[in-house]
Coordinates of C-alpha atoms and ligand atoms in Angstrom, one line a residue:
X89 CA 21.2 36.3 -20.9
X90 CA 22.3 39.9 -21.5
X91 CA 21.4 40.2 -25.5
X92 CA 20.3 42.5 -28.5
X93 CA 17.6 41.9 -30.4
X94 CA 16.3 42.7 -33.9
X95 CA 13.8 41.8 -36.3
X96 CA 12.5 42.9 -39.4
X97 CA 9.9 42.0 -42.2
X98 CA 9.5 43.6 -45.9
X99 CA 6.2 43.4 -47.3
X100 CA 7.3 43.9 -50.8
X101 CA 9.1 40.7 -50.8
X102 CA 12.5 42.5 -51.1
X103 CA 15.7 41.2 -48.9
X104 CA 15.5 42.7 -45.3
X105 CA 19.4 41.5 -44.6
X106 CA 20.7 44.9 -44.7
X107 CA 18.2 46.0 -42.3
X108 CA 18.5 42.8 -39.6
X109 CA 22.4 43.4 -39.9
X110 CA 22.8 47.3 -39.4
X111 CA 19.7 47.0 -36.4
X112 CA 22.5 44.7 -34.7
X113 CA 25.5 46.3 -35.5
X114 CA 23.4 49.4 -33.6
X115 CA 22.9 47.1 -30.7
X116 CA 26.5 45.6 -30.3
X117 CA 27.4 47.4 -26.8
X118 CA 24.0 45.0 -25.3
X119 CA 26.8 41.3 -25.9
X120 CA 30.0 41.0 -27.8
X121 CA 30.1 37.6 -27.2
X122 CA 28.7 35.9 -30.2
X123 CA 26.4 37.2 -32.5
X124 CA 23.6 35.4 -34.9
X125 CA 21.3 36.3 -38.0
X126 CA 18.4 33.9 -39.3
X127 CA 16.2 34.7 -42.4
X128 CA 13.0 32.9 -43.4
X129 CA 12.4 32.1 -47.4
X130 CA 9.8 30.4 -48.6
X131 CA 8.9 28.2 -45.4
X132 CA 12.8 27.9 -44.8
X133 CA 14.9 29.1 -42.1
X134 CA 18.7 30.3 -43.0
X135 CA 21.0 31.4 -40.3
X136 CA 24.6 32.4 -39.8
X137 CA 26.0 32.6 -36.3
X138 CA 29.6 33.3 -35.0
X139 CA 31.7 34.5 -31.8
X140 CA 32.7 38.2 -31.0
X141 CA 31.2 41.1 -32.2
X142 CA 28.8 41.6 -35.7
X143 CA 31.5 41.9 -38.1
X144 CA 32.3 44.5 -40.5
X145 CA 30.8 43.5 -44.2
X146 CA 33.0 44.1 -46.9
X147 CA 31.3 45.2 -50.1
X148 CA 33.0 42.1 -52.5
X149 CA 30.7 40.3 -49.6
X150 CA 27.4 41.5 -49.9
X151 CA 26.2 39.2 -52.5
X152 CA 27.1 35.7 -50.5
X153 CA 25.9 37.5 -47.6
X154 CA 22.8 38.3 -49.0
X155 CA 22.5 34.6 -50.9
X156 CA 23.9 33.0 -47.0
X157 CA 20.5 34.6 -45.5
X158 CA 17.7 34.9 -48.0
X159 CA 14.1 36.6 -47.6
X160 CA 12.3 39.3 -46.9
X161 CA 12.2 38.3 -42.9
X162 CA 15.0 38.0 -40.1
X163 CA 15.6 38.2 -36.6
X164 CA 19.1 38.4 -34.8
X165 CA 20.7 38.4 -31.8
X166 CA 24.0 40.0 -29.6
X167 CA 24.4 37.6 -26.7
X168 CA 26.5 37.8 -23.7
X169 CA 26.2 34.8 -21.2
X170 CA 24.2 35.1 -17.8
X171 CA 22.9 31.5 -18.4
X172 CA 25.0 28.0 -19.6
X173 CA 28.7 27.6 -19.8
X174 CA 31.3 29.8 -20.8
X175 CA 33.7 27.8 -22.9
X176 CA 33.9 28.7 -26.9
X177 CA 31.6 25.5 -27.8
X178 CA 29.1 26.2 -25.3
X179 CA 29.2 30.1 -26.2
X180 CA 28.3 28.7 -30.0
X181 CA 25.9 26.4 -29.2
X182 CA 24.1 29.0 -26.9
X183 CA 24.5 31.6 -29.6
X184 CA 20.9 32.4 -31.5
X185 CA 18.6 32.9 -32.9
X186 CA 17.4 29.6 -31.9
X187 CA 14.9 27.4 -34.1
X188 CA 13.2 24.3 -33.4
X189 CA 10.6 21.6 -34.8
X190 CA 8.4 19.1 -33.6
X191 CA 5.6 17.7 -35.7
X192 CA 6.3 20.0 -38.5
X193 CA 6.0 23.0 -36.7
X194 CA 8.7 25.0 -37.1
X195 CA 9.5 28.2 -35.4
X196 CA 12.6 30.7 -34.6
X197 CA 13.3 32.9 -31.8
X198 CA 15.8 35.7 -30.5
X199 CA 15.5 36.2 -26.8
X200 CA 16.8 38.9 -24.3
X201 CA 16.8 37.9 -20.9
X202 CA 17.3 35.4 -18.2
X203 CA 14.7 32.6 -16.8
X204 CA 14.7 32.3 -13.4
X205 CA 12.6 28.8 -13.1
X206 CA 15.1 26.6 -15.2
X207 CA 14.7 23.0 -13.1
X208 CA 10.9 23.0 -13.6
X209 CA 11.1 23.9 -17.1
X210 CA 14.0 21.8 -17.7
X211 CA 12.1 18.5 -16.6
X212 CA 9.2 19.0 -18.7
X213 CA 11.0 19.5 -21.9
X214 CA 12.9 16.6 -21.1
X215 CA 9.5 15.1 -20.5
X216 CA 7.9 15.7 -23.6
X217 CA 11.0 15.8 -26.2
X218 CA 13.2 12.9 -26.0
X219 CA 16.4 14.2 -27.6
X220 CA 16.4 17.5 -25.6
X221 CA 19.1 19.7 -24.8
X222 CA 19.8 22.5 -23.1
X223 CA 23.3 25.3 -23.5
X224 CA 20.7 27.9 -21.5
X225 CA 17.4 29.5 -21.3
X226 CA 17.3 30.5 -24.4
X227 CA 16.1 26.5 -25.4
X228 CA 13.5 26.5 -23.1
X229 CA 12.1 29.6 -23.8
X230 CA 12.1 28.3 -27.6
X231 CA 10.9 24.7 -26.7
X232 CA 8.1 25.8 -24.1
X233 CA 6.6 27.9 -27.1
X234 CA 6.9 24.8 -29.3
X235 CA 5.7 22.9 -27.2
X236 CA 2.2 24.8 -26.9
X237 CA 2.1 25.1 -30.6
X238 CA 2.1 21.3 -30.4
X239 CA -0.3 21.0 -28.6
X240 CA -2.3 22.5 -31.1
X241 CA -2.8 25.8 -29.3
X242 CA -2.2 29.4 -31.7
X243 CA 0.8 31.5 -32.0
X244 CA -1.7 33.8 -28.9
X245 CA -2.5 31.0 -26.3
X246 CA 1.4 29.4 -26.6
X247 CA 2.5 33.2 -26.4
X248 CA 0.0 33.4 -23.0
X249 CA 1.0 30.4 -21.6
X250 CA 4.9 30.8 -22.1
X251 CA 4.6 34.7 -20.5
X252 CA 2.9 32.6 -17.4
X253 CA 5.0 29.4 -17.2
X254 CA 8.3 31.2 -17.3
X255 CA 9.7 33.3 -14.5
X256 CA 12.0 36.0 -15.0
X257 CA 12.8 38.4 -17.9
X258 CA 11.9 38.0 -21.7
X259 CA 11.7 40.1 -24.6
X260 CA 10.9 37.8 -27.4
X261 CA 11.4 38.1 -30.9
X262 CA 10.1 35.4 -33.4
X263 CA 9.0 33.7 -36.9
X264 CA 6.8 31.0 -37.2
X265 CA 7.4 28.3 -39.9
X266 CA 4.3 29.9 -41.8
X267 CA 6.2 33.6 -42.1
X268 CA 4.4 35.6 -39.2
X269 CA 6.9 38.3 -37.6
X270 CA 6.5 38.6 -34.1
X271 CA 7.1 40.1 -30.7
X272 CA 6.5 39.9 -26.9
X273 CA 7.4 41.0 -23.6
X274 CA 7.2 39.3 -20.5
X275 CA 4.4 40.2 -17.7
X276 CA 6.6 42.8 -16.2
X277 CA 8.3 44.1 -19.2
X278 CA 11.9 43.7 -17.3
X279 CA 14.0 44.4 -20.7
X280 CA 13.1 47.0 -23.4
X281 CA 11.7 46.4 -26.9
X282 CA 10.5 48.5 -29.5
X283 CA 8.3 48.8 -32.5
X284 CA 9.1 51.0 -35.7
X285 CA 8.8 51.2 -39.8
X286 CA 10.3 52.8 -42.9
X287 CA 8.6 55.8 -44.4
X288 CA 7.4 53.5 -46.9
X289 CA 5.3 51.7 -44.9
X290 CA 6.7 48.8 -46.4
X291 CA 9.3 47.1 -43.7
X292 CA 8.4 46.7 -40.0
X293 CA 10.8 46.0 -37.3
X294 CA 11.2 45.3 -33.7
X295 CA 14.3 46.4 -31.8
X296 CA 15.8 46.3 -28.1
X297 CA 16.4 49.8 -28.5
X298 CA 15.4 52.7 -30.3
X299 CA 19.2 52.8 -32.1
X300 CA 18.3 49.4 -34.0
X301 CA 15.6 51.4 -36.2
X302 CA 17.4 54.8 -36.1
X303 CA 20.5 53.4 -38.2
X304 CA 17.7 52.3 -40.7
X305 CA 16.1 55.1 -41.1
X306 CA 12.7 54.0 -39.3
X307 CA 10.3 55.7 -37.4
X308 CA 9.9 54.7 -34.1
X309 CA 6.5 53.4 -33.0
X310 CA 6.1 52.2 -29.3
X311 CA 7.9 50.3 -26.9
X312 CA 6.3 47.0 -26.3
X313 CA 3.7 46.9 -23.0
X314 CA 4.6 44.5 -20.3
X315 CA 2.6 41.0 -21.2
X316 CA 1.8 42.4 -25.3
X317 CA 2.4 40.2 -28.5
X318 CA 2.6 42.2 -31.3
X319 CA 2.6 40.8 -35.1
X320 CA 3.9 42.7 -38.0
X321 CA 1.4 42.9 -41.0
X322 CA 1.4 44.8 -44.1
X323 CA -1.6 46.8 -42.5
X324 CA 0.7 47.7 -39.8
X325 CA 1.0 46.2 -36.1
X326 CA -1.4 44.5 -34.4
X327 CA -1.1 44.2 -30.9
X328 CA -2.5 42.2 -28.4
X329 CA -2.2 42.7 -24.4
X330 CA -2.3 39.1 -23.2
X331 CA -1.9 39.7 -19.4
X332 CA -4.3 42.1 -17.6
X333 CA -2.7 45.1 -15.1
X334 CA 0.2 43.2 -15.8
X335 CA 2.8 45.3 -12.5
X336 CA 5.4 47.3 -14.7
X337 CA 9.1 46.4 -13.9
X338 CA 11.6 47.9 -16.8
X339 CA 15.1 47.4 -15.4
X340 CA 16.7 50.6 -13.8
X341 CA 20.0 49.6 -14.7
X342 CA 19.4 50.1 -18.1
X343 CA 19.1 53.9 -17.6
X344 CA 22.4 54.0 -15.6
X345 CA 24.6 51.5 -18.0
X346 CA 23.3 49.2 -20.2
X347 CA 21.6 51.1 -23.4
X348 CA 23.5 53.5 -25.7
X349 CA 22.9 57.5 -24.2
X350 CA 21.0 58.1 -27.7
X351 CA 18.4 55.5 -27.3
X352 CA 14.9 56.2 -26.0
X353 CA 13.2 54.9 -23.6
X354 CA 9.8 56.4 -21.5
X355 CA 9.9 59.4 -24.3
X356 CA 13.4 60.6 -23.4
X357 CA 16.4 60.1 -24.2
X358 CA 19.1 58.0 -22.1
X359 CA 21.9 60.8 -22.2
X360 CA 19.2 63.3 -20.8
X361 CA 18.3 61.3 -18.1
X362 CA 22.2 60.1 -17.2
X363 CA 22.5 64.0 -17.3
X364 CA 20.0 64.8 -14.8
X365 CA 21.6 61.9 -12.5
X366 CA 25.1 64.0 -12.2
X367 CA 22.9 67.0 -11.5
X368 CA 20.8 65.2 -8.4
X369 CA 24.4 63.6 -7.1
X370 CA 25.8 67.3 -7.0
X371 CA 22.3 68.7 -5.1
X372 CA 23.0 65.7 -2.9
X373 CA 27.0 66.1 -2.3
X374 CA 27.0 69.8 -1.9
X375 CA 30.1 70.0 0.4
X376 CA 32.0 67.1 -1.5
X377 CA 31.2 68.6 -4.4
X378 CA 33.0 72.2 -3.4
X379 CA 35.7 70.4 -2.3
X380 CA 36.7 69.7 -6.1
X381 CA 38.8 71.0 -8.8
X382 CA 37.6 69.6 -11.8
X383 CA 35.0 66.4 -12.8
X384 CA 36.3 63.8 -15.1
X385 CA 34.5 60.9 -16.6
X386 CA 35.0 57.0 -16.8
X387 CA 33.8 56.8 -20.5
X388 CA 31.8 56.5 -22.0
X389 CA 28.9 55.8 -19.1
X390 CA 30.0 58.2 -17.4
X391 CA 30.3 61.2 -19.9
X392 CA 26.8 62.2 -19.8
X393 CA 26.6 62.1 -16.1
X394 CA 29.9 64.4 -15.8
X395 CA 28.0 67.1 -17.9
X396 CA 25.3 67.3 -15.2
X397 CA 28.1 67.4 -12.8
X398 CA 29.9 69.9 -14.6
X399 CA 26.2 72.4 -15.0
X400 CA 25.1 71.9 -11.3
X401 CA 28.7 72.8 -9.5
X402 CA 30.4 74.8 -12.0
X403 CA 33.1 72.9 -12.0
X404 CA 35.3 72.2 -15.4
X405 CA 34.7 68.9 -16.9
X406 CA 38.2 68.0 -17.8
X407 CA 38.4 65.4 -20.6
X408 CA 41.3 63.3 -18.8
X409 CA 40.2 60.0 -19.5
X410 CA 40.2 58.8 -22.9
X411 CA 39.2 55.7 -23.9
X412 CA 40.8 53.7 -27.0
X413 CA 38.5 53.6 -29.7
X414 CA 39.5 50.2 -31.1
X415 CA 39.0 48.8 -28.0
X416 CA 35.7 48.6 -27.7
X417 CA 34.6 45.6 -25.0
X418 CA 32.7 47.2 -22.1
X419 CA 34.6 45.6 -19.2
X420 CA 31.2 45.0 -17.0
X421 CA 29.6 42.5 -19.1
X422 CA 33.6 40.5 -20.0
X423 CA 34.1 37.8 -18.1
X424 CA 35.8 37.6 -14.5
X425 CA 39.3 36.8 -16.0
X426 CA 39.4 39.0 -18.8
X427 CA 37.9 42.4 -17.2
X428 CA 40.9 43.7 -15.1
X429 CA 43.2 43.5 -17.8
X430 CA 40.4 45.3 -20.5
X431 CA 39.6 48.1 -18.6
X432 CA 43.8 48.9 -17.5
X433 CA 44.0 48.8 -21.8
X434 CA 40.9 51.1 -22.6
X435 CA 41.5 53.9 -20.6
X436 CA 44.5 56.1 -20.8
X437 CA 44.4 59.0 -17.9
X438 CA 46.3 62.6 -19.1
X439 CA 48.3 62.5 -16.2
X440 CA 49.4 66.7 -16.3
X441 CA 45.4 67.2 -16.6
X442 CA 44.9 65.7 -13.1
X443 CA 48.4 65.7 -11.6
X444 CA 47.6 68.0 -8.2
X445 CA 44.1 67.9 -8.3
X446 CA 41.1 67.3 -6.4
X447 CA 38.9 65.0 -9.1
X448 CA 35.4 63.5 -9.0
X449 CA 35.0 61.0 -11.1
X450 CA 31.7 60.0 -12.5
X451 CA 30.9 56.6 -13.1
X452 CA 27.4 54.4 -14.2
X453 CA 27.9 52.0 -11.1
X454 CA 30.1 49.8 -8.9
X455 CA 29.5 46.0 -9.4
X456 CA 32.7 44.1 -8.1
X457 CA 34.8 47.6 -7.6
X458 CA 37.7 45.8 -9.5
X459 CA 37.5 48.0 -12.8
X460 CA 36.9 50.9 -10.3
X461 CA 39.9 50.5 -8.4
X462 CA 42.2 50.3 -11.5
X463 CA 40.7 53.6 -12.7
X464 CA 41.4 55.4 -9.3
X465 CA 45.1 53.9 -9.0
X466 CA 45.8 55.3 -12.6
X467 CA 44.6 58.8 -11.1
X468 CA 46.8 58.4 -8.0
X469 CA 49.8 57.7 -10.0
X470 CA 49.0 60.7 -12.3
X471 CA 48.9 62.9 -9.1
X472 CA 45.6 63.5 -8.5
X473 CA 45.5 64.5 -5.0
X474 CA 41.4 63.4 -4.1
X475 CA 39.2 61.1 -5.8
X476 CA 35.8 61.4 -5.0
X477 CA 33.3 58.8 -6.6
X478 CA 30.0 60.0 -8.0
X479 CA 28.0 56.7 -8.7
X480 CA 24.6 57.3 -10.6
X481 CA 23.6 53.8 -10.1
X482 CA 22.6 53.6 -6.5
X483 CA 24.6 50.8 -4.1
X484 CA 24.4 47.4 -5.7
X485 CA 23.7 44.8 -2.8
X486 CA 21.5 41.8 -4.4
X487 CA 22.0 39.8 -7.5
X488 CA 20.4 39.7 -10.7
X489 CA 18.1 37.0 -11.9
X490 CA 17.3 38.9 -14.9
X491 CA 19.9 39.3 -17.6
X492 CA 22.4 41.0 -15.7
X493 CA 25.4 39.1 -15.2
X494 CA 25.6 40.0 -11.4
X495 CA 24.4 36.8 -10.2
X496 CA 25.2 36.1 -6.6
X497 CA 25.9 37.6 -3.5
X498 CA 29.4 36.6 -3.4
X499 CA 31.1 39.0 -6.6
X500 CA 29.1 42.3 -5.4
X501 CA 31.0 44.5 -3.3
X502 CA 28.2 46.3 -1.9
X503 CA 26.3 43.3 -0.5
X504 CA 28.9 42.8 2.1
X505 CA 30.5 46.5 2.7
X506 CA 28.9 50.0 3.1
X507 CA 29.6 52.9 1.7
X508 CA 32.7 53.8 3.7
X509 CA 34.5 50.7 3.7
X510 CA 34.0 50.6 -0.6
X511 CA 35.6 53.6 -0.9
X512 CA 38.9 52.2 1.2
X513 CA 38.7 48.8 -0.6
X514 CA 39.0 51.0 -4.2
X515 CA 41.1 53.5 -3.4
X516 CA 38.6 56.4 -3.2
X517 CA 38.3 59.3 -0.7
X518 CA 34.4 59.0 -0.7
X519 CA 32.1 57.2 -2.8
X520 CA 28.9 59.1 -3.8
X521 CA 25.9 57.0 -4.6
X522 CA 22.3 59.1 -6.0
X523 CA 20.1 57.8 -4.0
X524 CA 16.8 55.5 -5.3
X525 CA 14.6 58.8 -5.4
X526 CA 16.4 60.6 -7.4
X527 CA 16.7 57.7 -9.3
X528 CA 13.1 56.8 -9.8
X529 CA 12.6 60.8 -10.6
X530 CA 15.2 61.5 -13.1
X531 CA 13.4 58.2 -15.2
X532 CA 10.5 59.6 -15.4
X533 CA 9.1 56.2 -14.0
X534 CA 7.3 55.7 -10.8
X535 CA 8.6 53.5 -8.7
X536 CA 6.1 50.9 -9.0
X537 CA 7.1 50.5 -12.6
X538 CA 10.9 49.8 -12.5
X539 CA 12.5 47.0 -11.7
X540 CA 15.2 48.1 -8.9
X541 CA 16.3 44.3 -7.4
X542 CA 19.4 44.5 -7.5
X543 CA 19.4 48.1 -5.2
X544 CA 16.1 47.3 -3.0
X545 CA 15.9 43.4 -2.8
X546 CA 12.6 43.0 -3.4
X547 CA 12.2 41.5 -6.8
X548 CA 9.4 42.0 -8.9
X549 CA 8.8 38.1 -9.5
X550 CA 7.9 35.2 -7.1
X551 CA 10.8 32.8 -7.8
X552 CA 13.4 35.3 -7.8
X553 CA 12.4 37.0 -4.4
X554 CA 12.3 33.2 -3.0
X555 CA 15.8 32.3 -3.7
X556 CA 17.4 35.9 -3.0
X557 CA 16.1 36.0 0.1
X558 CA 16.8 32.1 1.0
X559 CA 20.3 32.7 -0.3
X560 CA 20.7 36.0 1.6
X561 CA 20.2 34.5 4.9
X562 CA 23.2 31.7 4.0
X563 CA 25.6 34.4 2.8
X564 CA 25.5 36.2 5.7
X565 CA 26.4 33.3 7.7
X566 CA 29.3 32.5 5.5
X567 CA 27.9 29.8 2.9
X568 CA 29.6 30.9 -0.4
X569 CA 27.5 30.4 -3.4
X570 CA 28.2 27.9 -5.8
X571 CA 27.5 30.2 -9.3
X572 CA 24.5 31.5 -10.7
X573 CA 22.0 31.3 -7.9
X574 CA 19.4 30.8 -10.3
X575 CA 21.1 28.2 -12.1
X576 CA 22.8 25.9 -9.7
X577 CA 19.8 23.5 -8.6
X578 CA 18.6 24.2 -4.9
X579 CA 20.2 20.8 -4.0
X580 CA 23.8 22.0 -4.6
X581 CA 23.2 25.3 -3.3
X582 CA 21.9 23.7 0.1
X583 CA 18.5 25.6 -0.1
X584 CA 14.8 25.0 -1.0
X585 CA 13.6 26.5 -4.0
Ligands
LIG47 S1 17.8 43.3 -10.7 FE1 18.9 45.2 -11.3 S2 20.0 44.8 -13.1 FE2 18.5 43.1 -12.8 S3 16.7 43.7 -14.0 FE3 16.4 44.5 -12.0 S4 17.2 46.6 -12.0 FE4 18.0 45.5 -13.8

């Protein structure tokens, strides 16, 4: 599932609330679908968890708040679905942290991603707990850690054997029912996480992005390795790489969309490089790109990229698209029904800005082209007289297994049309996409250490690459996909997997 995560521990036994809650709030624009704090007190666990986004705390609050979710530990979680039902009751029940017990074990975790294996996984839970249930991945990732512990393996060898059982994407944060603090990524390190402290030397927290330890005032660390556990102690963090030359795979879309522009990530910051993608699309688009009056952005993805545009061509970077600040849902990761109507709502065009001009309009990416197309009719009825799409996020024409919610074939416009034929579906005069090189350069990442899926189709794990391609092959006959690819059993979905 497409989440946040945060976690924090206090070595001087003071209340880390404040900190767990403002590394969220920093994290909201990652799910606005339910949100979840749980704090750990003298071999207790305490949690809160609700719909919609962190809410605002009043001050007459802060004591219950801080009585609600005791102790000097806590982990939480933003959450919005790429795995179990969609209904309000299945949201809540899928909403985490999530804790568990068996034998008097006891442990709690907050989990960004999306496991790909879910059948497997499902039947030996089922197996070995009798009353198991599952709202998504988030319980087996939980229950398959639990599981090892009850065993009587360590917090190290359940970490080891979870990163190997489970396919797919997982950054991990968790406390065991003894009060150890801790974090992993999975073998590919698909989904970012992050390491920092206070000044003081006294709290230690783990974040999905660098903003969850800004907003407290910490010092950024390291981002997690692909495959490393890493526990907090009052000597500092103690990190452990569990897989060997694990193959590198952070997700390129997170560069393009997902994080916030003044997070960090490969010792730079997002903005820069979303800057550096409107530069390459201008180098690449000379001709289109002298063919326009002015650059506007769809905001806010596509502010930073609209500064590179506007450096490279010269062109003014006309603030005609505002967005409504109390509106603050990102359309792409709202569900089908909802999006249309979110996006016509948060952006207001200033129609005598554009009216008789020739506009390119930056944007992150095209997914299903529907909030696209509403931006580019708004334009058209304010008199713009081109629109020409510059798209940092190169053509998007497989699904995502990993956390994305772009799960099948089926709702992505560019797995059945080319360039060309998007641009008349939306509306657009041309649609500009950077290309992968430029892409993998402006990072700063090699290729061999991005996940790109979603733009290549070649996944970076085994499962995944199995069902794209055996999916692939139906779509293009015709067979229309019966939801999540990776969730639908390969029964229903008429293939072997
Ligand atoms: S498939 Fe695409 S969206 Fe999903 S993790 Fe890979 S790059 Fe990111």
């Amino acid at each position: 599932m497409g989440c946040g995560v945060f976690g924090a521990i206090n070595f001087d036994n003071q209340s880390v609330f404040s900190h767990v809650y403002w590394g969220l709030r920093a994290e909201n624009h990652r799910g606005h679908q339910s949100h979840g704090f749980l704090t750990f007190k003298d071999g207790e666990f305490y949690s809160y968890k609700n719909l919609d986004l962190v809410p605002k705390l009043k001050t007459s609050a802060i004591q219950e708040w801080l009585t609600r979710l005791p102790g000097n530990i806590g982990i939480a979680n933003v959450r919005y679905t790429t795995s179990g039902k969609i209904d309000d009751q299945s949201i809540v029940q899928g909403t985490q942290p999530m804790m568990a017990e068996a034998n008097g074990i006891k442990l709690a975790v907050s989990f960004n991603g999306n496991i790909v294996n879910t059948q497997p996984l499902l039947r030996e839970m089922q197996e070995h707990f009798s009353n198991f249930i599952c709202s998504c991945d988030s319980d087996l990732v939980i229950n398959k850690l639990l599981l090892e512990l009850k065993n009587g393996k360590g917090l190290e060898e359940a970490v080891k054997t979870a990163m190997l059982s489970l396919d797919g994407a997982f950054s991990v944060i968790g406390i065991t029912g003894d009060g150890v603090l801790f974090a992993f990524k999975d073998p590919h390190g698909i989904k970012p996480l992050c390491a920092g402290h206070s000044h003081d030397c006294k709290t230690y927290a783990f974040s999905s992005e660098s903003v969850g330890l800004d907003i407290n005032g910490f010092e950024r660390d390291f981002e997690l390795e692909p495959g490393e556990l890493v526990l907090a102690s009052k000597d500092g963090f103690k990190r452990q790489q569990l897989i060997e030359n694990p193959r590198k795979a952070f997700c390129a879309f997170e560069f393009a969309y997902f994080a916030r522009p003044d997070s960090i990530f490969n010792g730079k910051y997002v903005y820069e490089i979303r800057e550096e993608f409107g530069r390459n699309i201008v180098k690449e688009f000379p001709e289109i790109s002298k063919d326009a009056d002015i650059v506007l952005s769809v905001p806010e993805t596509g502010d930073d990229p609209a500064m590179g545009v506007h450096e490279a061509s010269g062109l003014r970077w006309e603030r005609a698209s505002r967005r409504h600040r109390y509106v603050t849902e990102r359309a792409f990761i709202l569900l089908n029904n909802e999006r249309y109507s979110t996006i016509d709502r948060k952006v207001n065009i200033l129609g005598s800005k554009v009216a008789g001009k020739r506009v390119i309009v930056t944007e992150d990416s095209i997914v299903r082209g529907d909030t696209t197309k509403v931006i580019i009719e708004k334009l058209r009825k304010s008199g713009a007289t081109k629109v020409y799409m510059f798209v940092t996020f190169p053509r998007i024409i497989g699904p995502c297994f990993y956390g994305i919610d772009m799960s099948s074939y089926g709702q992505l416009i560019g797995s059945r049309h080319d360039e060309k034929e998007i641009a008349k579906i939306i509306g657009a005069d041309t649609v500009c996409y950077q290309s992968i090189e430029n892409l993998v350069k402006a990072t700063g990442c090699t290729k061999n250490e991005l996940c790109m899926a979603c733009i290549t189709g070649k996944y970076p794990t085994p499962l995944a690459q199995k069902m794209a391609d055996e999916m692939k092959k139906k779509f293009i006959h015709g067979y229309q996909e019966k939801g999540r690819i990776y969730e639908a059993g390969s029964e229903s979905q008429g293939v072997q997997w």
